Coordinates of C-alpha atoms in Angstrom, one line a residue:
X38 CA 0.0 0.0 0.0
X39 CA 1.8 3.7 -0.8
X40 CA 2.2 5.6 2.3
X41 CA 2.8 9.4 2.6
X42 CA 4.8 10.6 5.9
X43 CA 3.4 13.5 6.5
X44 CA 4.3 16.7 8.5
X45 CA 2.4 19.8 9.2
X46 CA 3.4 23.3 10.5
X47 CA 1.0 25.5 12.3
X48 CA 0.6 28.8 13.8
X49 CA -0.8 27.3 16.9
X50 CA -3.0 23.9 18.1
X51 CA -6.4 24.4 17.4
X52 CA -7.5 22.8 14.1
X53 CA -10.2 24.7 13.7
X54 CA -9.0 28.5 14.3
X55 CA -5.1 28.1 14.0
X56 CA -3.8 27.9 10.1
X57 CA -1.1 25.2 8.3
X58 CA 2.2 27.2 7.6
X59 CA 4.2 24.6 5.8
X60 CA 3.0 21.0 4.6
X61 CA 5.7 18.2 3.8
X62 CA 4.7 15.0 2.4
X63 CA 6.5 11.9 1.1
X64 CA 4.8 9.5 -1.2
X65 CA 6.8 6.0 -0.1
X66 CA 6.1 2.9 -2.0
X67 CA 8.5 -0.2 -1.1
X68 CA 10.9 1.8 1.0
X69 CA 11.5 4.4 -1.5
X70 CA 10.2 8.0 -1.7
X71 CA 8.5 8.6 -5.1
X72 CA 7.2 12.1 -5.5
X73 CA 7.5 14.6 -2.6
X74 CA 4.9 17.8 -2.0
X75 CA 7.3 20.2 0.0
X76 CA 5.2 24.1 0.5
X77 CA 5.0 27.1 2.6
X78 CA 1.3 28.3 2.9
X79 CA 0.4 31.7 3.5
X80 CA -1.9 30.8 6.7
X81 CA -4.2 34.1 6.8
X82 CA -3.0 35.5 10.0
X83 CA 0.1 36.2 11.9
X84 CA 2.6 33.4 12.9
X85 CA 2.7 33.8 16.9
X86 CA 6.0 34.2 17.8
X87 CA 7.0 31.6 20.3
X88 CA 5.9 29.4 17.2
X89 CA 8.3 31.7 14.6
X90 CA 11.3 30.7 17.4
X91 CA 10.1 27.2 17.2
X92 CA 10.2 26.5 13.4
X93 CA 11.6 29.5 12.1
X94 CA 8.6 30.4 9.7
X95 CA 8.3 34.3 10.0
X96 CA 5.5 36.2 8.1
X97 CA 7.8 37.4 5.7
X98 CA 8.5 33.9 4.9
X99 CA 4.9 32.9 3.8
X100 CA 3.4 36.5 2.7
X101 CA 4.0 35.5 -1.2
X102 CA 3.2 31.9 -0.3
X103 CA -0.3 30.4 -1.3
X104 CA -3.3 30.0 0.8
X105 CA -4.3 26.4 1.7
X106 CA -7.2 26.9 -1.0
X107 CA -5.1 27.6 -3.8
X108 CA -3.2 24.4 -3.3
X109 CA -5.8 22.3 -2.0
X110 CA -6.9 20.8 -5.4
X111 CA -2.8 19.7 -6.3
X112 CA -2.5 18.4 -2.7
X113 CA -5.7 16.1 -2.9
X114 CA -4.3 14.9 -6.3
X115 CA -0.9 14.2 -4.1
X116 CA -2.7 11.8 -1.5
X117 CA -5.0 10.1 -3.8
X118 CA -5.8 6.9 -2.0
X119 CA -2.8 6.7 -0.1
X120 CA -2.2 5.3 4.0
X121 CA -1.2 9.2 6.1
X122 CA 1.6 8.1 8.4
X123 CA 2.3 11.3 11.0
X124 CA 3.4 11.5 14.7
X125 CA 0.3 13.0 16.7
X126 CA -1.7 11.9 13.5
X127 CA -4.9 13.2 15.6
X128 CA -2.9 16.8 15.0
X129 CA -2.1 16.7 11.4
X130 CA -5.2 14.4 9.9
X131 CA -7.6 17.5 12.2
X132 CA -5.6 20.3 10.3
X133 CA -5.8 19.2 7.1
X134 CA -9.3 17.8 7.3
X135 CA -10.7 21.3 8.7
X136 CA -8.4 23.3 5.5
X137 CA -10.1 20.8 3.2
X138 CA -13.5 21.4 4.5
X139 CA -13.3 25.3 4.4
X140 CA -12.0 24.4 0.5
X141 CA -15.2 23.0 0.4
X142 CA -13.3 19.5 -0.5
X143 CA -14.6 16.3 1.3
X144 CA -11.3 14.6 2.5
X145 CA -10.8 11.0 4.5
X146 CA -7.9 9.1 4.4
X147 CA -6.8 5.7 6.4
X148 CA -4.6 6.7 9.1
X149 CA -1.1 5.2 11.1
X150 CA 0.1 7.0 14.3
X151 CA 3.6 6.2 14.8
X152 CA 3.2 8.0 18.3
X153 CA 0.6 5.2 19.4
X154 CA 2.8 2.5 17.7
X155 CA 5.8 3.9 19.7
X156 CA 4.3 3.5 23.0
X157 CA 2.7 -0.1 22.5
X158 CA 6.5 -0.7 20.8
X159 CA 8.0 0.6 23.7
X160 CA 5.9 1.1 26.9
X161 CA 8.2 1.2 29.3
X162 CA 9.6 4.5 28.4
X163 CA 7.9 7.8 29.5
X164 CA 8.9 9.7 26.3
X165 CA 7.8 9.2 22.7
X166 CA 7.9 12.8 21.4
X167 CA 10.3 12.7 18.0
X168 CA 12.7 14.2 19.4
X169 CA 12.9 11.2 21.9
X170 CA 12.6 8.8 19.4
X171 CA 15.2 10.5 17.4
X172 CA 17.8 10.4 20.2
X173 CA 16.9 6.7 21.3
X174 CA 17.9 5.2 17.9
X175 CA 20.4 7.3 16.4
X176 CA 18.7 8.8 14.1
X177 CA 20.4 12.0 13.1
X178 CA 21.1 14.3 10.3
X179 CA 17.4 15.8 9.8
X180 CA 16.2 19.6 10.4
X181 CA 14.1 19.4 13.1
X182 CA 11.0 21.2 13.3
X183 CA 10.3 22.1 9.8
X184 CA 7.6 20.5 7.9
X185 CA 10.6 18.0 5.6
X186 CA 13.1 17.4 7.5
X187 CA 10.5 16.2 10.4
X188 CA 8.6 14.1 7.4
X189 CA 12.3 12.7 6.9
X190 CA 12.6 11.5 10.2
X191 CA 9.5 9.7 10.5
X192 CA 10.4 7.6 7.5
X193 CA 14.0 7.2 9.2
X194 CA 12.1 5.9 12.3
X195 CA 9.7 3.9 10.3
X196 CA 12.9 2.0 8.5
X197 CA 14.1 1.3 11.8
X198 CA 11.4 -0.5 13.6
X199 CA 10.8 -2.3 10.2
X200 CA 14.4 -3.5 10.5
X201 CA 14.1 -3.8 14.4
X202 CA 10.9 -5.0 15.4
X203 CA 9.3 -8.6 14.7
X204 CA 7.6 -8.3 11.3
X205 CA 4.5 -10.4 12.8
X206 CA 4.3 -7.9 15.6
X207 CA 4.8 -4.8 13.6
X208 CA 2.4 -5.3 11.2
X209 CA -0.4 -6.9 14.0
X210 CA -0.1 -3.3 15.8
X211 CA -0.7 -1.4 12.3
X212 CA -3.8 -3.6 11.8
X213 CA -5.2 -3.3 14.9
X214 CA -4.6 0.6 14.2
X215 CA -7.0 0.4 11.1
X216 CA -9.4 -1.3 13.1
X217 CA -9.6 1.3 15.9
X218 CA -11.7 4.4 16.1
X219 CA -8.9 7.3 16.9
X220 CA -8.4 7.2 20.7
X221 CA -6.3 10.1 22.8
X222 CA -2.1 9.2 22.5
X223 CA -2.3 8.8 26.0
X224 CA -4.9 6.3 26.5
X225 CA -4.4 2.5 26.2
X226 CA -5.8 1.1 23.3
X227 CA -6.7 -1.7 25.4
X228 CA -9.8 -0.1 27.4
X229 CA -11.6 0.8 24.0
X230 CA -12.5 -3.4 23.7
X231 CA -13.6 -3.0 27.6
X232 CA -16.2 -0.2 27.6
X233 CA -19.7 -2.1 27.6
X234 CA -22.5 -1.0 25.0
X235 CA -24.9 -0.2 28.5
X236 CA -26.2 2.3 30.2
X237 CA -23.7 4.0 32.4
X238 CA -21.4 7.2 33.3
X239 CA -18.2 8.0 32.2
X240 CA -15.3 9.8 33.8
X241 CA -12.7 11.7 31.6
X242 CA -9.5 12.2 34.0
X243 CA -5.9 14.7 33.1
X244 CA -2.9 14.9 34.6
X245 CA -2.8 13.5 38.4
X246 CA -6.2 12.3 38.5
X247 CA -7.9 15.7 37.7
X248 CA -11.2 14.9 36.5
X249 CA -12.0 16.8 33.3
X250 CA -15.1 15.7 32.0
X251 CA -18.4 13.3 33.7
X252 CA -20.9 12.4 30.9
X253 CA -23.9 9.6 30.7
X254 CA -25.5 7.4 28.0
X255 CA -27.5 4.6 27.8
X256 CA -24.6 3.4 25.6
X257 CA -21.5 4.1 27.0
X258 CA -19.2 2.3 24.4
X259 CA -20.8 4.6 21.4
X260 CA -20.9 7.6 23.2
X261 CA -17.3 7.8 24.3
X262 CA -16.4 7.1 20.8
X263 CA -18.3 9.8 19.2
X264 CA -15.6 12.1 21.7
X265 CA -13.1 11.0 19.7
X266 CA -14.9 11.3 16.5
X267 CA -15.7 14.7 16.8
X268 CA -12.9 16.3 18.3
X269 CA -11.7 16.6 14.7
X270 CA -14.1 19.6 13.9
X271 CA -14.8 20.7 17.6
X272 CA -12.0 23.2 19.6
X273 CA -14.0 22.4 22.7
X274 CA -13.5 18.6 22.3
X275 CA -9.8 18.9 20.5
X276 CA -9.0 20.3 24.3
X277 CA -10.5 17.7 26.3
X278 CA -9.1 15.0 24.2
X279 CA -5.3 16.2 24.2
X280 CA -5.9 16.4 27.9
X281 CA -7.5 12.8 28.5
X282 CA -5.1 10.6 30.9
X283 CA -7.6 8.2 31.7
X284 CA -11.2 6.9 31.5
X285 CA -13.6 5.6 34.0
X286 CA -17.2 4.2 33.6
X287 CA -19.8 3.0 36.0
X288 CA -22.4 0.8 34.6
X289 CA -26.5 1.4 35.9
X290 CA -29.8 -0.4 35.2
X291 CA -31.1 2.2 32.8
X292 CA -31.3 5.8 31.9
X293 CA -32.5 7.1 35.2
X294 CA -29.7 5.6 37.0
X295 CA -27.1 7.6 34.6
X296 CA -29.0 11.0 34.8
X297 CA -29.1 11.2 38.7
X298 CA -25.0 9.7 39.1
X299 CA -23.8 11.6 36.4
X300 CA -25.1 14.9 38.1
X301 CA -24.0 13.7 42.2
X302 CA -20.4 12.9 40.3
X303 CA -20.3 16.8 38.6
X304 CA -21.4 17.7 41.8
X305 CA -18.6 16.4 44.3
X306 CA -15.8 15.3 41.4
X307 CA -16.4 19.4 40.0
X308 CA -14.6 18.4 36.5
X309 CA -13.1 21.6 35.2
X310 CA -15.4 21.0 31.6
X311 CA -18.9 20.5 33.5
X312 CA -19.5 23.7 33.9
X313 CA -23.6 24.0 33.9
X314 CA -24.3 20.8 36.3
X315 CA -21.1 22.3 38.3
X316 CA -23.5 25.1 39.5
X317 CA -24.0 25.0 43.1
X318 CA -25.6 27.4 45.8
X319 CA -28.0 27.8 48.4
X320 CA -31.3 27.6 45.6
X321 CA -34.0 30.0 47.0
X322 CA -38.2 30.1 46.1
X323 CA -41.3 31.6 47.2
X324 CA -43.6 30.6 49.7
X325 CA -47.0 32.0 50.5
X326 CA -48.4 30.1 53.2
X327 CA -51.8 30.7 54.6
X328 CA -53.0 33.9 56.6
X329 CA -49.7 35.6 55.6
X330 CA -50.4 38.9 53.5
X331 CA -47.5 38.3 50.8
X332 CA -45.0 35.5 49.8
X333 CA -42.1 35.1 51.5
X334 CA -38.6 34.0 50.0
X335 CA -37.3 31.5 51.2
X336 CA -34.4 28.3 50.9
X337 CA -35.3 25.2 48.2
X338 CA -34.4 23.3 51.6
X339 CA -38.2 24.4 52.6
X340 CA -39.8 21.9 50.1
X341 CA -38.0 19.1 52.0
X342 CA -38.9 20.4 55.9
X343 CA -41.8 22.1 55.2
X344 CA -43.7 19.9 51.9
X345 CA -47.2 20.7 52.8
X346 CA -46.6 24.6 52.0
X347 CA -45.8 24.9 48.1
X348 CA -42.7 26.2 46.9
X349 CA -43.1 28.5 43.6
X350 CA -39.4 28.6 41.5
X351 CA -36.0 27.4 42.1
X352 CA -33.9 30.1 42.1
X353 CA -29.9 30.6 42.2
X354 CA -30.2 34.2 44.1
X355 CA -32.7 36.5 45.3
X356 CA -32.5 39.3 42.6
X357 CA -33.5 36.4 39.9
X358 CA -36.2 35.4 42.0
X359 CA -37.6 38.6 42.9
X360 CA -37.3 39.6 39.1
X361 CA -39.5 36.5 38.0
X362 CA -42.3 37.6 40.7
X363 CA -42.3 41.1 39.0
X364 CA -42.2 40.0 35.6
X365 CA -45.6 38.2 37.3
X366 CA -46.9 41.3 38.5
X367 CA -46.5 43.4 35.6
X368 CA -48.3 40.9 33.3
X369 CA -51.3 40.0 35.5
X370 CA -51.9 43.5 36.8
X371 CA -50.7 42.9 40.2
X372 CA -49.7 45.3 42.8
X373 CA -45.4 45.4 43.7
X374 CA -45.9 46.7 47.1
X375 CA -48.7 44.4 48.1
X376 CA -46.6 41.7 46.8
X377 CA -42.9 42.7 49.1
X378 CA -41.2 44.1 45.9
X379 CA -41.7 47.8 47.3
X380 CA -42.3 50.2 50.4
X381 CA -44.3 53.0 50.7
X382 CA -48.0 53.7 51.3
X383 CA -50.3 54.9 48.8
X384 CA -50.2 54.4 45.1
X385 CA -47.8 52.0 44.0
X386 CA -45.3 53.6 41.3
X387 CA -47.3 50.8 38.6
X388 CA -50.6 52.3 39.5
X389 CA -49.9 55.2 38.1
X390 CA -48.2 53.9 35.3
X391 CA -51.7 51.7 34.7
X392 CA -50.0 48.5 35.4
X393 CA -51.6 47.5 39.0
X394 CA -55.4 47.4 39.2
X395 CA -55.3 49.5 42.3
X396 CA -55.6 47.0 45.2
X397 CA -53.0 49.5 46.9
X398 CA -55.2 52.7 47.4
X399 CA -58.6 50.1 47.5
X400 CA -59.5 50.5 43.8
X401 CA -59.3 46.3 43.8
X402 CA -60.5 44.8 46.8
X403 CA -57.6 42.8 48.7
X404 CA -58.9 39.3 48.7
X405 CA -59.3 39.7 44.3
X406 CA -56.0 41.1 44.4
X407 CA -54.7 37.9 46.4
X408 CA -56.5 35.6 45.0
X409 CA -55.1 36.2 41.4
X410 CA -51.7 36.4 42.7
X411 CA -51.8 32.7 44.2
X412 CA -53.2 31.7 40.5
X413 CA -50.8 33.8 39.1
X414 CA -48.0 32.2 41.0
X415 CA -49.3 28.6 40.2
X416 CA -47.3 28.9 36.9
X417 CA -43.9 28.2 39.0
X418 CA -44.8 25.7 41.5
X419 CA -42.8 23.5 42.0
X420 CA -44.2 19.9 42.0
X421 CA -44.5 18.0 45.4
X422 CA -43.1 15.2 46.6
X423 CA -46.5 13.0 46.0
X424 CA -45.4 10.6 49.1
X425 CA -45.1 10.6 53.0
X426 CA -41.6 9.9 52.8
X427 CA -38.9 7.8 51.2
X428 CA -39.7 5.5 48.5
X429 CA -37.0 2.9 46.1
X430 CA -37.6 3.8 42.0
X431 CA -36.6 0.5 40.5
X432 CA -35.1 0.5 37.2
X433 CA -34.4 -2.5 35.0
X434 CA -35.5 -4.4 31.9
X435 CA -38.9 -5.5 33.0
X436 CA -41.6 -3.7 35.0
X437 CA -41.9 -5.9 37.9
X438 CA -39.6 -6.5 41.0
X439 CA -38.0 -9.5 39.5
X440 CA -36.9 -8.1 36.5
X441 CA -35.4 -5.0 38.4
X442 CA -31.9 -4.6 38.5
X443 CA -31.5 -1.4 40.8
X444 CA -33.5 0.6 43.1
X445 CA -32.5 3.9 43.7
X446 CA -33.5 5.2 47.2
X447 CA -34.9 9.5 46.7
X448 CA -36.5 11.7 49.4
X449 CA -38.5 14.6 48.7
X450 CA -36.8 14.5 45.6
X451 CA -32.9 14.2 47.0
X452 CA -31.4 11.2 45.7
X453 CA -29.7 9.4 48.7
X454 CA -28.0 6.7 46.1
X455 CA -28.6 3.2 44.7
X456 CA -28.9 -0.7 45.9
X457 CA -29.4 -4.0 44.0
X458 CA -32.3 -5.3 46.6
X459 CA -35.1 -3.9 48.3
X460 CA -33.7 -5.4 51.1
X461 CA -31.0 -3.7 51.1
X462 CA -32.5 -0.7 49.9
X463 CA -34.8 -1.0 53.1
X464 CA -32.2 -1.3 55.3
X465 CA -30.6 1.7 53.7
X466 CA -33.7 3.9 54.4
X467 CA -33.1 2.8 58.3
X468 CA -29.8 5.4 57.9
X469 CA -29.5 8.8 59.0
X470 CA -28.4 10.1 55.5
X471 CA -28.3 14.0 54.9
X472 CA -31.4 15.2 52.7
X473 CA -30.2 17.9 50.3
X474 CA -31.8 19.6 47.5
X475 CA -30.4 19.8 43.9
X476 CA -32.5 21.3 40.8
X477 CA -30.7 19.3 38.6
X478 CA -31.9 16.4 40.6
X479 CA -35.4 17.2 41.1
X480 CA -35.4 18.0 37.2
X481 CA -34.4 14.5 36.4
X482 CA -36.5 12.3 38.6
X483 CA -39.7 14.9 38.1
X484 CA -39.1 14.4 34.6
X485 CA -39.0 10.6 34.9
X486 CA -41.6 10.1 37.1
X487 CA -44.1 12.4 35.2
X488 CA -43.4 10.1 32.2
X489 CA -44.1 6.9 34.5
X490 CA -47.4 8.0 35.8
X491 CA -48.5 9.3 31.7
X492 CA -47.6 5.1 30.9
X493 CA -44.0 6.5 29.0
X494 CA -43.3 3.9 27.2
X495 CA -39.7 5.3 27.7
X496 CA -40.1 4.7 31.6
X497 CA -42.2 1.2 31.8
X498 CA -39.2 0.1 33.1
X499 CA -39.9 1.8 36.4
X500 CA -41.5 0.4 39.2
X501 CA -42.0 2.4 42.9
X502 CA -42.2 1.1 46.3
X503 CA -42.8 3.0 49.5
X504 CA -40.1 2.0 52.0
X505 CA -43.0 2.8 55.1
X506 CA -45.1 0.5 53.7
X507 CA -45.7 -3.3 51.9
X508 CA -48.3 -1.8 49.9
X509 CA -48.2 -0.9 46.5
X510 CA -47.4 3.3 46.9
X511 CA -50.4 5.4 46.3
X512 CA -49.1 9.2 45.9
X513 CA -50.9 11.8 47.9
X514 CA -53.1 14.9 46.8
X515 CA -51.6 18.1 46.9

């Protein structure tokens, strides 16, 4: 099969915002170089100048140089059908996939890392950088760090483990390359054949253990693939794969399982790429209990102490939630001071602007006015917990206790964690556990359980049982 070793140049590391400045490529067919494509490419934009230092391409080198586009039709000619060879390949094959595409040419190409073959050649040394490899075997003579003579090298290294390495073993590692989706340099091979095709969460970790990124699926295998399939085209994911060390999953029963670990992991792992289920503080709502003349505000803890008073919102601070209450006021007519949002006596400052009905100088009798602000405020109530207590949501593959293959324990919508028996899970509710409130939580399992009791298909998997009681659990009206 021909083979071109390729080599890029680039002002930076982000394939889709950074530009090639030099492409070197070496058509090779049985040990011999055929045809080379050697060319500076004007990339658009300056050349940073760490990366001038590094590989000695200045502006003034590329200005009369052509753009990627003007080329791209001679280069595609170049490659044809042939295997890319590269160090980083996932660096190079992004680049010149993302200047194809804005070319508007479609470009694929089978792929060999020598930087993944190095470490499976040689595991039980730390570096594999080129310039490592280089020094380790002698193999000298080549400009480093322009486009050619770093192409040259490769092939130089590629002769020597063809001369040094079992031929059997060589060529087994390049085929189980072809075979592989393209995983992070850093990760072993190895775990790709491990990940199950279930239901589960995911844990991307960095350098000393840092987690990065905590995702779910009900198909863990595909979707940590599609990370690596995408990266290509994504900055976002590019990062977060360069930065992958190592991969964790937890297998659960079903869906529900994965939605309520993934978001207790963001919660106490806080990986540095979760940054919308990372949210945390004290969540605030309103509260208008009985006999009082105007709600109150009050901590999203209330709906698990006090459950028989409703809760309308979950907020993240006070001015949001005392924003949403006037945005209430001002489209059903309601009166600000009446409702806490202002002092004074009087008219209201919206009376006279004709957008309170007047229930603050008696023009609307107090009980209407009240009355049509607890309607009002219906719109953001937040659902209750429809049971005295705690209760196990099994989740499995049939909708019967038998079938089940978890039960997860919840509170007033905290989720305390998961068991494999009611037994155990019975035992568990025997436990002092801490109760705490999480939106994200109470989204999830208010979302699932509203499916269950509308017969979701999606959720017959789901089966409920009160942990006070033997009986089947019959939720209580609000």
């Amino acid at each position: 099969m021909t083979k071109v070793f390729l080599d890029l140049e680039t002002t930076g590391t982000r394939t889709t915002r950074d530009r090639i400045t030099e492409i070197a490529a070496l058509k090779v067919e049985e040990d011999c170089v055929v045809e080379r494509f050697v060319q500076l490419v004007n990339p658009g934009q300056p050349i940073p100048a760490q990366i001038q230092r590094l590989t000695g391409i200045s502006d003034a080198m590329v200005a009369d140089a052509p753009r990627f586009a003007d080329l791209a039709d001679a280069l595609r000619d170049f490659l044809g059908d042939a295997e890319l060879v590269a160090h980083n390949m996932r660096f190079d094959y992004g680049f010149l996939r993302n200047e194809f595409a804005r070319a508007d040419i479609s470009f694929r190409a089978s792929t060999i890392c020598t930087l993944k073959l190095s470490r499976r050649l040689a595991p039980e040394h730390p570096h594999h950088n080129l310039d490592a490899l280089i020094e380790r075997h002698g193999l000298t003579g080549h400009q480093r760090h322009r486009a050619e003579g770093d192409a040259e090298a490769l092939l130089a290294l590629w002769q020597h483990w063809q001369h040094q390495v079992d031929g059997d073993h060589f060529a087994s590692l390049i085929a189980g390359q072809r075979r592989m989706p393209s995983l992070p340099n850093q990760l072993d091979p190895g775990l790709l054949q491990e990940i199950p095709e279930r239901p589960g969460v995911y844990l991307f970790y960095g350098h000393n253990r840092l987690p990065l990124y905590i995702g779910k699926s009900v198909n863990l295998r595909a979707r940590v693939l599609s990370h690596f399939h995408d990266d290509l085209s994504q900055d976002r994911k590019m990062r977060l794969t360069q930065q992958i060390q190592d991969l964790e999953w937890q297998e659960t029963a079903g869906d529900l399982g994965a939605q309520l670990l993934e978001a207790r992991l963001i919660k106490t792992q806080l990986p540095i790429m979760n940054r919308r289920l990372r949210r945390q503080g004290r969540l605030m709502g309103w509260q208008w209990p009985q006999g009082e003349k105007a709600p109150r505000l009050v901590a999203a803890e209330e709906i698990t102490t006090h459950p028989q008073v409703p809760l309308y919102g979950l907020f993240r601070a006070a001015k949001e939630a005392r924003q949403a209450l006037k945005q209430i006021a001002e489209h059903h007519g309601l009166c600000p001071r009446l409702l806490g949002l202002e002092k004074g006596r009087g008219r209201c400052f919206s009376s006279q602007l004709g957008r309170c009905r007047g229930a603050c100088h008696g023009e609307e009798p107090r009980d209407v006015h009240d009355a049509r602000a607890r309607e009002a405020l219906e719109r953001l109530r937040v659902q209750h917990w429809p049971w005295p207590g705690r209760v196990a949501i099994g989740e499995g593959t049939a909708a019967n206790a038998e079938g089940t293959l978890a039960w997860h324990l919840v509170d007033h919508w905290c989720y305390l964690g998961s068991v494999e028996t009611l037994d155990e899970a019975s035992l568990a509710a025997l436990d002092d556990q801490p109760v705490a409130f999480d939106i994200d939580t109470y989204k999830i399992l208010s979302r699932a359980l509203g499916k269950h009791r509308d017969g979701d298909k999606a959720d017959a998997s789901l089966t409920i049982h009160r942990l006070d009681s033997d009986d089947a659990p019959q939720p209580r009206e609000d």
